[in-house]
Amino acid sequence: MEVFLINSNDESDLDFIKEFSKKFSENKSVLLLSFTRKENKNIEDLFDMGGMITYDICDYFLGLIDLDKIIVRACQNIDFAIAPLLNSKYQIKKEDISKLLEKINSYDYLIIDGLDESLIDEEKEIQIISENQIKEEIEADYFFINSYDKYFDIREYRDEILGKSSKFLGLKEKDSSYDKIILNILEDKSEGIQKIGFFEKIKKKLAQ
């Protein structure tokens, strides 16, 4: 089982998770696990099941229900379990995650959202950042930028982005797809960034 941990402060990470899992599910089995409840949108909302699921992942850790009762079939080859309905319900421990992974290893892929990276080993971490976080340190295996700013020019940050130890997967703009980003993950590739030409650089400086 290959494990991916998605790390983001933006609820748009769920849109990425949906597209990512759909790609895998074309010919493999996928389990989505969410460990942190978000304010406006959660895993179950991706499949139009908001408010329809009673038990969450922490109910299993608390011994209130069997694992097979919290795993829900979303569509062909994709199952999921929802985040705790209250984030304070239970303090998840590394031991809980280790035991859980042993029980769900029949899946080909596991995609995890909202879990502290210190609680799991042997995962591939994907961090989603905004253009305002480019200067921050990134420790994930991969990262990509999710930008809603139509004036954002990624070429201006080329050296900072490509200088990071994490693999840069690409830029997700407002109306673009995740296709190239997902392809880069599958092929374990970094996305290149063009340089700004000399005359364009001068033009930009004069316009400031």
PDB file of C-alpha atoms in Angstrom:
ATOM      1  CA  MET A   1       0.000   0.000   0.000  1.00  0.00           C
ATOM      2  CA  GLU A   2       1.356   3.393  -0.988  1.00  0.00           C
ATOM      3  CA  VAL A   3       0.585   6.193   1.474  1.00  0.00           C
ATOM      4  CA  PHE A   4       0.225   9.895   0.669  1.00  0.00           C
ATOM      5  CA  LEU A   5      -0.197  12.570   3.342  1.00  0.00           C
ATOM      6  CA  ILE A   6      -1.715  15.873   2.183  1.00  0.00           C
ATOM      7  CA  ASN A   7      -0.662  18.917   4.183  1.00  0.00           C
ATOM      8  CA  SER A   8      -2.487  22.221   3.656  1.00  0.00           C
ATOM      9  CA  ASN A   9      -4.191  25.053   5.518  1.00  0.00           C
ATOM     10  CA  ASP A  10      -6.600  25.582   2.640  1.00  0.00           C
ATOM     11  CA  GLU A  11      -9.875  23.671   2.202  1.00  0.00           C
ATOM     12  CA  SER A  12      -9.161  23.550  -1.522  1.00  0.00           C
ATOM     13  CA  ASP A  13      -6.888  20.595  -0.720  1.00  0.00           C
ATOM     14  CA  LEU A  14     -10.054  18.487  -0.788  1.00  0.00           C
ATOM     15  CA  ASP A  15     -10.583  19.285  -4.474  1.00  0.00           C
ATOM     16  CA  PHE A  16      -7.056  18.035  -5.118  1.00  0.00           C
ATOM     17  CA  ILE A  17      -7.675  14.902  -3.046  1.00  0.00           C
ATOM     18  CA  LYS A  18     -10.783  14.122  -5.075  1.00  0.00           C
ATOM     19  CA  GLU A  19      -8.951  14.435  -8.403  1.00  0.00           C
ATOM     20  CA  PHE A  20      -5.923  12.564  -7.075  1.00  0.00           C
ATOM     21  CA  SER A  21      -8.022   9.651  -5.825  1.00  0.00           C
ATOM     22  CA  LYS A  22     -10.018   9.501  -9.082  1.00  0.00           C
ATOM     23  CA  LYS A  23      -6.785   9.045 -11.023  1.00  0.00           C
ATOM     24  CA  PHE A  24      -5.666   6.154  -8.827  1.00  0.00           C
ATOM     25  CA  SER A  25      -9.118   4.552  -8.806  1.00  0.00           C
ATOM     26  CA  GLU A  26      -9.097   3.989 -12.559  1.00  0.00           C
ATOM     27  CA  ASN A  27      -7.537   0.589 -11.903  1.00  0.00           C
ATOM     28  CA  LYS A  28      -6.621   0.448  -8.187  1.00  0.00           C
ATOM     29  CA  SER A  29      -8.367   0.594  -4.811  1.00  0.00           C
ATOM     30  CA  VAL A  30      -8.148   3.816  -2.787  1.00  0.00           C
ATOM     31  CA  LEU A  31      -8.978   4.693   0.814  1.00  0.00           C
ATOM     32  CA  LEU A  32      -9.335   8.316   1.931  1.00  0.00           C
ATOM     33  CA  LEU A  33      -8.889   9.093   5.617  1.00  0.00           C
ATOM     34  CA  SER A  34      -9.477  12.499   7.167  1.00  0.00           C
ATOM     35  CA  PHE A  35      -8.371  13.333  10.704  1.00  0.00           C
ATOM     36  CA  THR A  36      -9.223  17.027  11.103  1.00  0.00           C
ATOM     37  CA  ARG A  37     -12.688  18.500  10.620  1.00  0.00           C
ATOM     38  CA  LYS A  38     -12.764  21.706   8.582  1.00  0.00           C
ATOM     39  CA  GLU A  39     -15.195  24.551   8.850  1.00  0.00           C
ATOM     40  CA  ASN A  40     -16.905  24.549   5.465  1.00  0.00           C
ATOM     41  CA  LYS A  41     -15.999  21.419   3.520  1.00  0.00           C
ATOM     42  CA  ASN A  42     -14.988  17.879   4.458  1.00  0.00           C
ATOM     43  CA  ILE A  43     -14.303  14.523   2.800  1.00  0.00           C
ATOM     44  CA  GLU A  44     -17.948  13.435   2.859  1.00  0.00           C
ATOM     45  CA  ASP A  45     -18.986  16.623   1.029  1.00  0.00           C
ATOM     46  CA  LEU A  46     -16.876  15.593  -1.959  1.00  0.00           C
ATOM     47  CA  PHE A  47     -19.313  12.749  -2.527  1.00  0.00           C
ATOM     48  CA  ASP A  48     -22.533  14.579  -1.573  1.00  0.00           C
ATOM     49  CA  MET A  49     -22.826  12.732   1.745  1.00  0.00           C
ATOM     50  CA  GLY A  50     -22.583  15.664   4.145  1.00  0.00           C
ATOM     51  CA  GLY A  51     -24.651  15.059   7.291  1.00  0.00           C
ATOM     52  CA  MET A  52     -25.404  11.462   6.294  1.00  0.00           C
ATOM     53  CA  ILE A  53     -22.634   9.640   8.225  1.00  0.00           C
ATOM     54  CA  THR A  54     -22.916   8.949  11.951  1.00  0.00           C
ATOM     55  CA  TYR A  55     -19.567   7.457  12.928  1.00  0.00           C
ATOM     56  CA  ASP A  56     -16.111   8.909  12.385  1.00  0.00           C
ATOM     57  CA  ILE A  57     -12.504   7.711  12.569  1.00  0.00           C
ATOM     58  CA  CYS A  58     -12.160   8.548  16.269  1.00  0.00           C
ATOM     59  CA  ASP A  59     -15.189   6.432  17.156  1.00  0.00           C
ATOM     60  CA  TYR A  60     -13.135   3.495  15.907  1.00  0.00           C
ATOM     61  CA  PHE A  61     -10.091   4.505  17.982  1.00  0.00           C
ATOM     62  CA  LEU A  62     -12.341   4.833  21.038  1.00  0.00           C
ATOM     63  CA  GLY A  63     -13.598   1.274  20.509  1.00  0.00           C
ATOM     64  CA  LEU A  64     -17.192   2.371  19.947  1.00  0.00           C
ATOM     65  CA  ILE A  65     -17.559   0.701  16.547  1.00  0.00           C
ATOM     66  CA  ASP A  66     -15.787  -1.718  14.230  1.00  0.00           C
ATOM     67  CA  LEU A  67     -13.552  -0.441  11.453  1.00  0.00           C
ATOM     68  CA  ASP A  68     -15.719  -1.809   8.649  1.00  0.00           C
ATOM     69  CA  LYS A  69     -18.660   0.224   9.971  1.00  0.00           C
ATOM     70  CA  ILE A  70     -16.909   3.586   9.595  1.00  0.00           C
ATOM     71  CA  ILE A  71     -15.539   2.983   6.088  1.00  0.00           C
ATOM     72  CA  VAL A  72     -17.979   4.221   3.463  1.00  0.00           C
ATOM     73  CA  ARG A  73     -18.050   3.373  -0.244  1.00  0.00           C
ATOM     74  CA  ALA A  74     -17.903   6.633  -2.212  1.00  0.00           C
ATOM     75  CA  CYS A  75     -17.812   5.175  -5.714  1.00  0.00           C
ATOM     76  CA  GLN A  76     -16.110   2.364  -7.569  1.00  0.00           C
ATOM     77  CA  ASN A  77     -12.655   1.706  -6.040  1.00  0.00           C
ATOM     78  CA  ILE A  78     -12.858   4.662  -3.600  1.00  0.00           C
ATOM     79  CA  ASP A  79     -13.750   4.302   0.083  1.00  0.00           C
ATOM     80  CA  PHE A  80     -13.438   6.881   2.853  1.00  0.00           C
ATOM     81  CA  ALA A  81     -13.780   7.505   6.570  1.00  0.00           C
ATOM     82  CA  ILE A  82     -14.714  10.920   7.886  1.00  0.00           C
ATOM     83  CA  ALA A  83     -12.826  13.201  10.268  1.00  0.00           C
ATOM     84  CA  PRO A  84     -13.984  13.390  13.903  1.00  0.00           C
ATOM     85  CA  LEU A  85     -17.224  15.362  14.179  1.00  0.00           C
ATOM     86  CA  LEU A  86     -15.491  17.181  17.042  1.00  0.00           C
ATOM     87  CA  ASN A  87     -11.744  17.727  16.679  1.00  0.00           C
ATOM     88  CA  SER A  88     -11.360  17.485  20.456  1.00  0.00           C
ATOM     89  CA  LYS A  89     -13.030  14.064  20.631  1.00  0.00           C
ATOM     90  CA  TYR A  90      -9.819  12.035  20.908  1.00  0.00           C
ATOM     91  CA  GLN A  91      -6.067  12.652  20.949  1.00  0.00           C
ATOM     92  CA  ILE A  92      -4.733  10.409  18.187  1.00  0.00           C
ATOM     93  CA  LYS A  93      -1.481   8.608  18.981  1.00  0.00           C
ATOM     94  CA  LYS A  94       1.178   7.176  16.685  1.00  0.00           C
ATOM     95  CA  GLU A  95       0.334   3.710  17.978  1.00  0.00           C
ATOM     96  CA  ASP A  96      -3.283   4.181  16.782  1.00  0.00           C
ATOM     97  CA  ILE A  97      -2.100   4.968  13.265  1.00  0.00           C
ATOM     98  CA  SER A  98       0.338   2.049  13.155  1.00  0.00           C
ATOM     99  CA  LYS A  99      -2.364  -0.438  14.164  1.00  0.00           C
ATOM    100  CA  LEU A 100      -4.824   1.105  11.716  1.00  0.00           C
ATOM    101  CA  LEU A 101      -2.386   0.788   8.805  1.00  0.00           C
ATOM    102  CA  GLU A 102      -1.995  -2.924   9.517  1.00  0.00           C
ATOM    103  CA  LYS A 103      -5.752  -3.399   9.202  1.00  0.00           C
ATOM    104  CA  ILE A 104      -6.256  -1.457   5.954  1.00  0.00           C
ATOM    105  CA  ASN A 105      -3.245  -2.676   3.978  1.00  0.00           C
ATOM    106  CA  SER A 106      -5.445  -4.453   1.418  1.00  0.00           C
ATOM    107  CA  TYR A 107      -5.915  -1.095  -0.348  1.00  0.00           C
ATOM    108  CA  ASP A 108      -3.504  -0.137  -3.104  1.00  0.00           C
ATOM    109  CA  TYR A 109      -3.415   3.538  -2.099  1.00  0.00           C
ATOM    110  CA  LEU A 110      -4.117   5.453   1.083  1.00  0.00           C
ATOM    111  CA  ILE A 111      -4.585   9.227   0.942  1.00  0.00           C
ATOM    112  CA  ILE A 112      -4.580  10.969   4.323  1.00  0.00           C
ATOM    113  CA  ASP A 113      -5.753  14.481   5.102  1.00  0.00           C
ATOM    114  CA  GLY A 114      -5.336  16.476   8.300  1.00  0.00           C
ATOM    115  CA  LEU A 115      -2.884  14.262  10.207  1.00  0.00           C
ATOM    116  CA  ASP A 116       0.272  15.463  11.965  1.00  0.00           C
ATOM    117  CA  GLU A 117       3.218  14.105   9.958  1.00  0.00           C
ATOM    118  CA  SER A 118       4.960  12.986  13.173  1.00  0.00           C
ATOM    119  CA  LEU A 119       2.265  10.325  13.683  1.00  0.00           C
ATOM    120  CA  ILE A 120       3.081   8.336  10.559  1.00  0.00           C
ATOM    121  CA  ASP A 121       6.177   6.872   8.939  1.00  0.00           C
ATOM    122  CA  GLU A 122       6.927   5.764   5.380  1.00  0.00           C
ATOM    123  CA  GLU A 123       4.503   8.205   3.767  1.00  0.00           C
ATOM    124  CA  LYS A 124       4.980  10.576   0.858  1.00  0.00           C
ATOM    125  CA  GLU A 125       3.991  14.045   1.994  1.00  0.00           C
ATOM    126  CA  ILE A 126       2.506  16.602  -0.385  1.00  0.00           C
ATOM    127  CA  GLN A 127       2.304  20.184   0.863  1.00  0.00           C
ATOM    128  CA  ILE A 128      -0.029  22.709  -0.766  1.00  0.00           C
ATOM    129  CA  ILE A 129       0.980  26.333  -0.285  1.00  0.00           C
ATOM    130  CA  SER A 130      -0.191  29.764  -1.409  1.00  0.00           C
ATOM    131  CA  GLU A 131       2.011  32.278  -3.175  1.00  0.00           C
ATOM    132  CA  ASN A 132       2.405  34.032   0.199  1.00  0.00           C
ATOM    133  CA  GLN A 133       4.156  30.987   1.684  1.00  0.00           C
ATOM    134  CA  ILE A 134       6.914  30.601  -0.916  1.00  0.00           C
ATOM    135  CA  LYS A 135       9.611  31.898   1.415  1.00  0.00           C
ATOM    136  CA  GLU A 136       8.674  29.458   4.185  1.00  0.00           C
ATOM    137  CA  GLU A 137      10.636  26.278   4.798  1.00  0.00           C
ATOM    138  CA  ILE A 138       9.095  23.151   3.277  1.00  0.00           C
ATOM    139  CA  GLU A 139       9.965  19.700   4.598  1.00  0.00           C
ATOM    140  CA  ALA A 140       7.490  17.645   2.532  1.00  0.00           C
ATOM    141  CA  ASP A 141       8.551  15.321  -0.283  1.00  0.00           C
ATOM    142  CA  TYR A 142       6.538  17.349  -2.808  1.00  0.00           C
ATOM    143  CA  PHE A 143       4.800  20.706  -2.920  1.00  0.00           C
ATOM    144  CA  PHE A 144       2.743  22.798  -5.273  1.00  0.00           C
ATOM    145  CA  ILE A 145       1.391  26.334  -5.246  1.00  0.00           C
ATOM    146  CA  ASN A 146      -2.327  27.049  -5.267  1.00  0.00           C
ATOM    147  CA  SER A 147      -2.849  30.654  -6.405  1.00  0.00           C
ATOM    148  CA  TYR A 148      -6.010  32.687  -6.980  1.00  0.00           C
ATOM    149  CA  ASP A 149      -4.049  35.835  -7.890  1.00  0.00           C
ATOM    150  CA  LYS A 150      -4.257  36.409 -11.639  1.00  0.00           C
ATOM    151  CA  TYR A 151      -1.277  38.788 -11.428  1.00  0.00           C
ATOM    152  CA  PHE A 152       1.012  36.250  -9.744  1.00  0.00           C
ATOM    153  CA  ASP A 153       4.079  35.580 -11.916  1.00  0.00           C
ATOM    154  CA  ILE A 154       5.805  32.422 -10.733  1.00  0.00           C
ATOM    155  CA  ARG A 155       8.931  33.257 -12.738  1.00  0.00           C
ATOM    156  CA  GLU A 156       9.757  36.015 -10.259  1.00  0.00           C
ATOM    157  CA  TYR A 157      10.214  33.353  -7.568  1.00  0.00           C
ATOM    158  CA  ARG A 158      11.986  30.778  -9.742  1.00  0.00           C
ATOM    159  CA  ASP A 159      15.211  30.559  -7.732  1.00  0.00           C
ATOM    160  CA  GLU A 160      13.434  30.364  -4.371  1.00  0.00           C
ATOM    161  CA  ILE A 161      11.058  27.630  -5.542  1.00  0.00           C
ATOM    162  CA  LEU A 162      13.543  25.444  -7.391  1.00  0.00           C
ATOM    163  CA  GLY A 163      16.100  25.922  -4.621  1.00  0.00           C
ATOM    164  CA  LYS A 164      13.975  24.015  -2.118  1.00  0.00           C
ATOM    165  CA  SER A 165      14.841  20.409  -1.255  1.00  0.00           C
ATOM    166  CA  SER A 166      11.234  19.329  -1.905  1.00  0.00           C
ATOM    167  CA  LYS A 167      10.152  18.526  -5.449  1.00  0.00           C
ATOM    168  CA  PHE A 168       8.083  21.304  -7.005  1.00  0.00           C
ATOM    169  CA  LEU A 169       5.003  19.841  -8.717  1.00  0.00           C
ATOM    170  CA  GLY A 170       3.660  22.966 -10.385  1.00  0.00           C
ATOM    171  CA  LEU A 171       1.282  25.888 -10.109  1.00  0.00           C
ATOM    172  CA  LYS A 172      -2.476  25.415  -9.732  1.00  0.00           C
ATOM    173  CA  GLU A 173      -4.251  28.547 -10.942  1.00  0.00           C
ATOM    174  CA  LYS A 174      -7.883  29.427 -10.359  1.00  0.00           C
ATOM    175  CA  ASP A 175      -9.470  27.702 -13.361  1.00  0.00           C
ATOM    176  CA  SER A 176      -6.745  25.205 -14.231  1.00  0.00           C
ATOM    177  CA  SER A 177      -6.773  21.451 -13.574  1.00  0.00           C
ATOM    178  CA  TYR A 178      -4.574  19.298 -11.351  1.00  0.00           C
ATOM    179  CA  ASP A 179      -3.618  17.024 -14.267  1.00  0.00           C
ATOM    180  CA  LYS A 180       0.008  18.136 -14.627  1.00  0.00           C
ATOM    181  CA  ILE A 181       0.572  18.146 -10.861  1.00  0.00           C
ATOM    182  CA  ILE A 182      -0.800  14.616 -10.526  1.00  0.00           C
ATOM    183  CA  LEU A 183       1.279  13.416 -13.486  1.00  0.00           C
ATOM    184  CA  ASN A 184       4.420  14.819 -11.856  1.00  0.00           C
ATOM    185  CA  ILE A 185       3.625  12.887  -8.658  1.00  0.00           C
ATOM    186  CA  LEU A 186       3.068   9.652 -10.557  1.00  0.00           C
ATOM    187  CA  GLU A 187       6.297  10.104 -12.503  1.00  0.00           C
ATOM    188  CA  ASP A 188       8.204  11.481  -9.476  1.00  0.00           C
ATOM    189  CA  LYS A 189       9.190  14.552 -11.473  1.00  0.00           C
ATOM    190  CA  SER A 190       9.798  18.213 -10.705  1.00  0.00           C
ATOM    191  CA  GLU A 191       8.116  20.946 -12.752  1.00  0.00           C
ATOM    192  CA  GLY A 192      10.422  23.445 -14.396  1.00  0.00           C
ATOM    193  CA  ILE A 193       9.956  27.212 -14.325  1.00  0.00           C
ATOM    194  CA  GLN A 194      10.933  29.484 -17.180  1.00  0.00           C
ATOM    195  CA  LYS A 195      13.289  32.382 -16.593  1.00  0.00           C
ATOM    196  CA  ILE A 196      12.161  35.966 -17.155  1.00  0.00           C
ATOM    197  CA  GLY A 197      13.884  37.393 -20.221  1.00  0.00           C
ATOM    198  CA  PHE A 198      16.316  40.306 -19.825  1.00  0.00           C
ATOM    199  CA  PHE A 199      14.137  42.898 -21.566  1.00  0.00           C
ATOM    200  CA  GLU A 200      10.983  41.741 -19.793  1.00  0.00           C
ATOM    201  CA  LYS A 201      12.833  42.104 -16.490  1.00  0.00           C
ATOM    202  CA  ILE A 202      13.680  45.720 -17.333  1.00  0.00           C
ATOM    203  CA  LYS A 203      10.090  46.364 -18.414  1.00  0.00           C
ATOM    204  CA  LYS A 204       8.767  45.006 -15.097  1.00  0.00           C
ATOM    205  CA  LYS A 205      11.161  47.178 -13.094  1.00  0.00           C
ATOM    206  CA  LEU A 206      10.135  50.293 -15.003  1.00  0.00           C
ATOM    207  CA  ALA A 207       6.460  49.506 -14.403  1.00  0.00           C
ATOM    208  CA  GLN A 208       6.935  49.374 -10.625  1.00  0.00           C
TER     209      GLN A 208
END
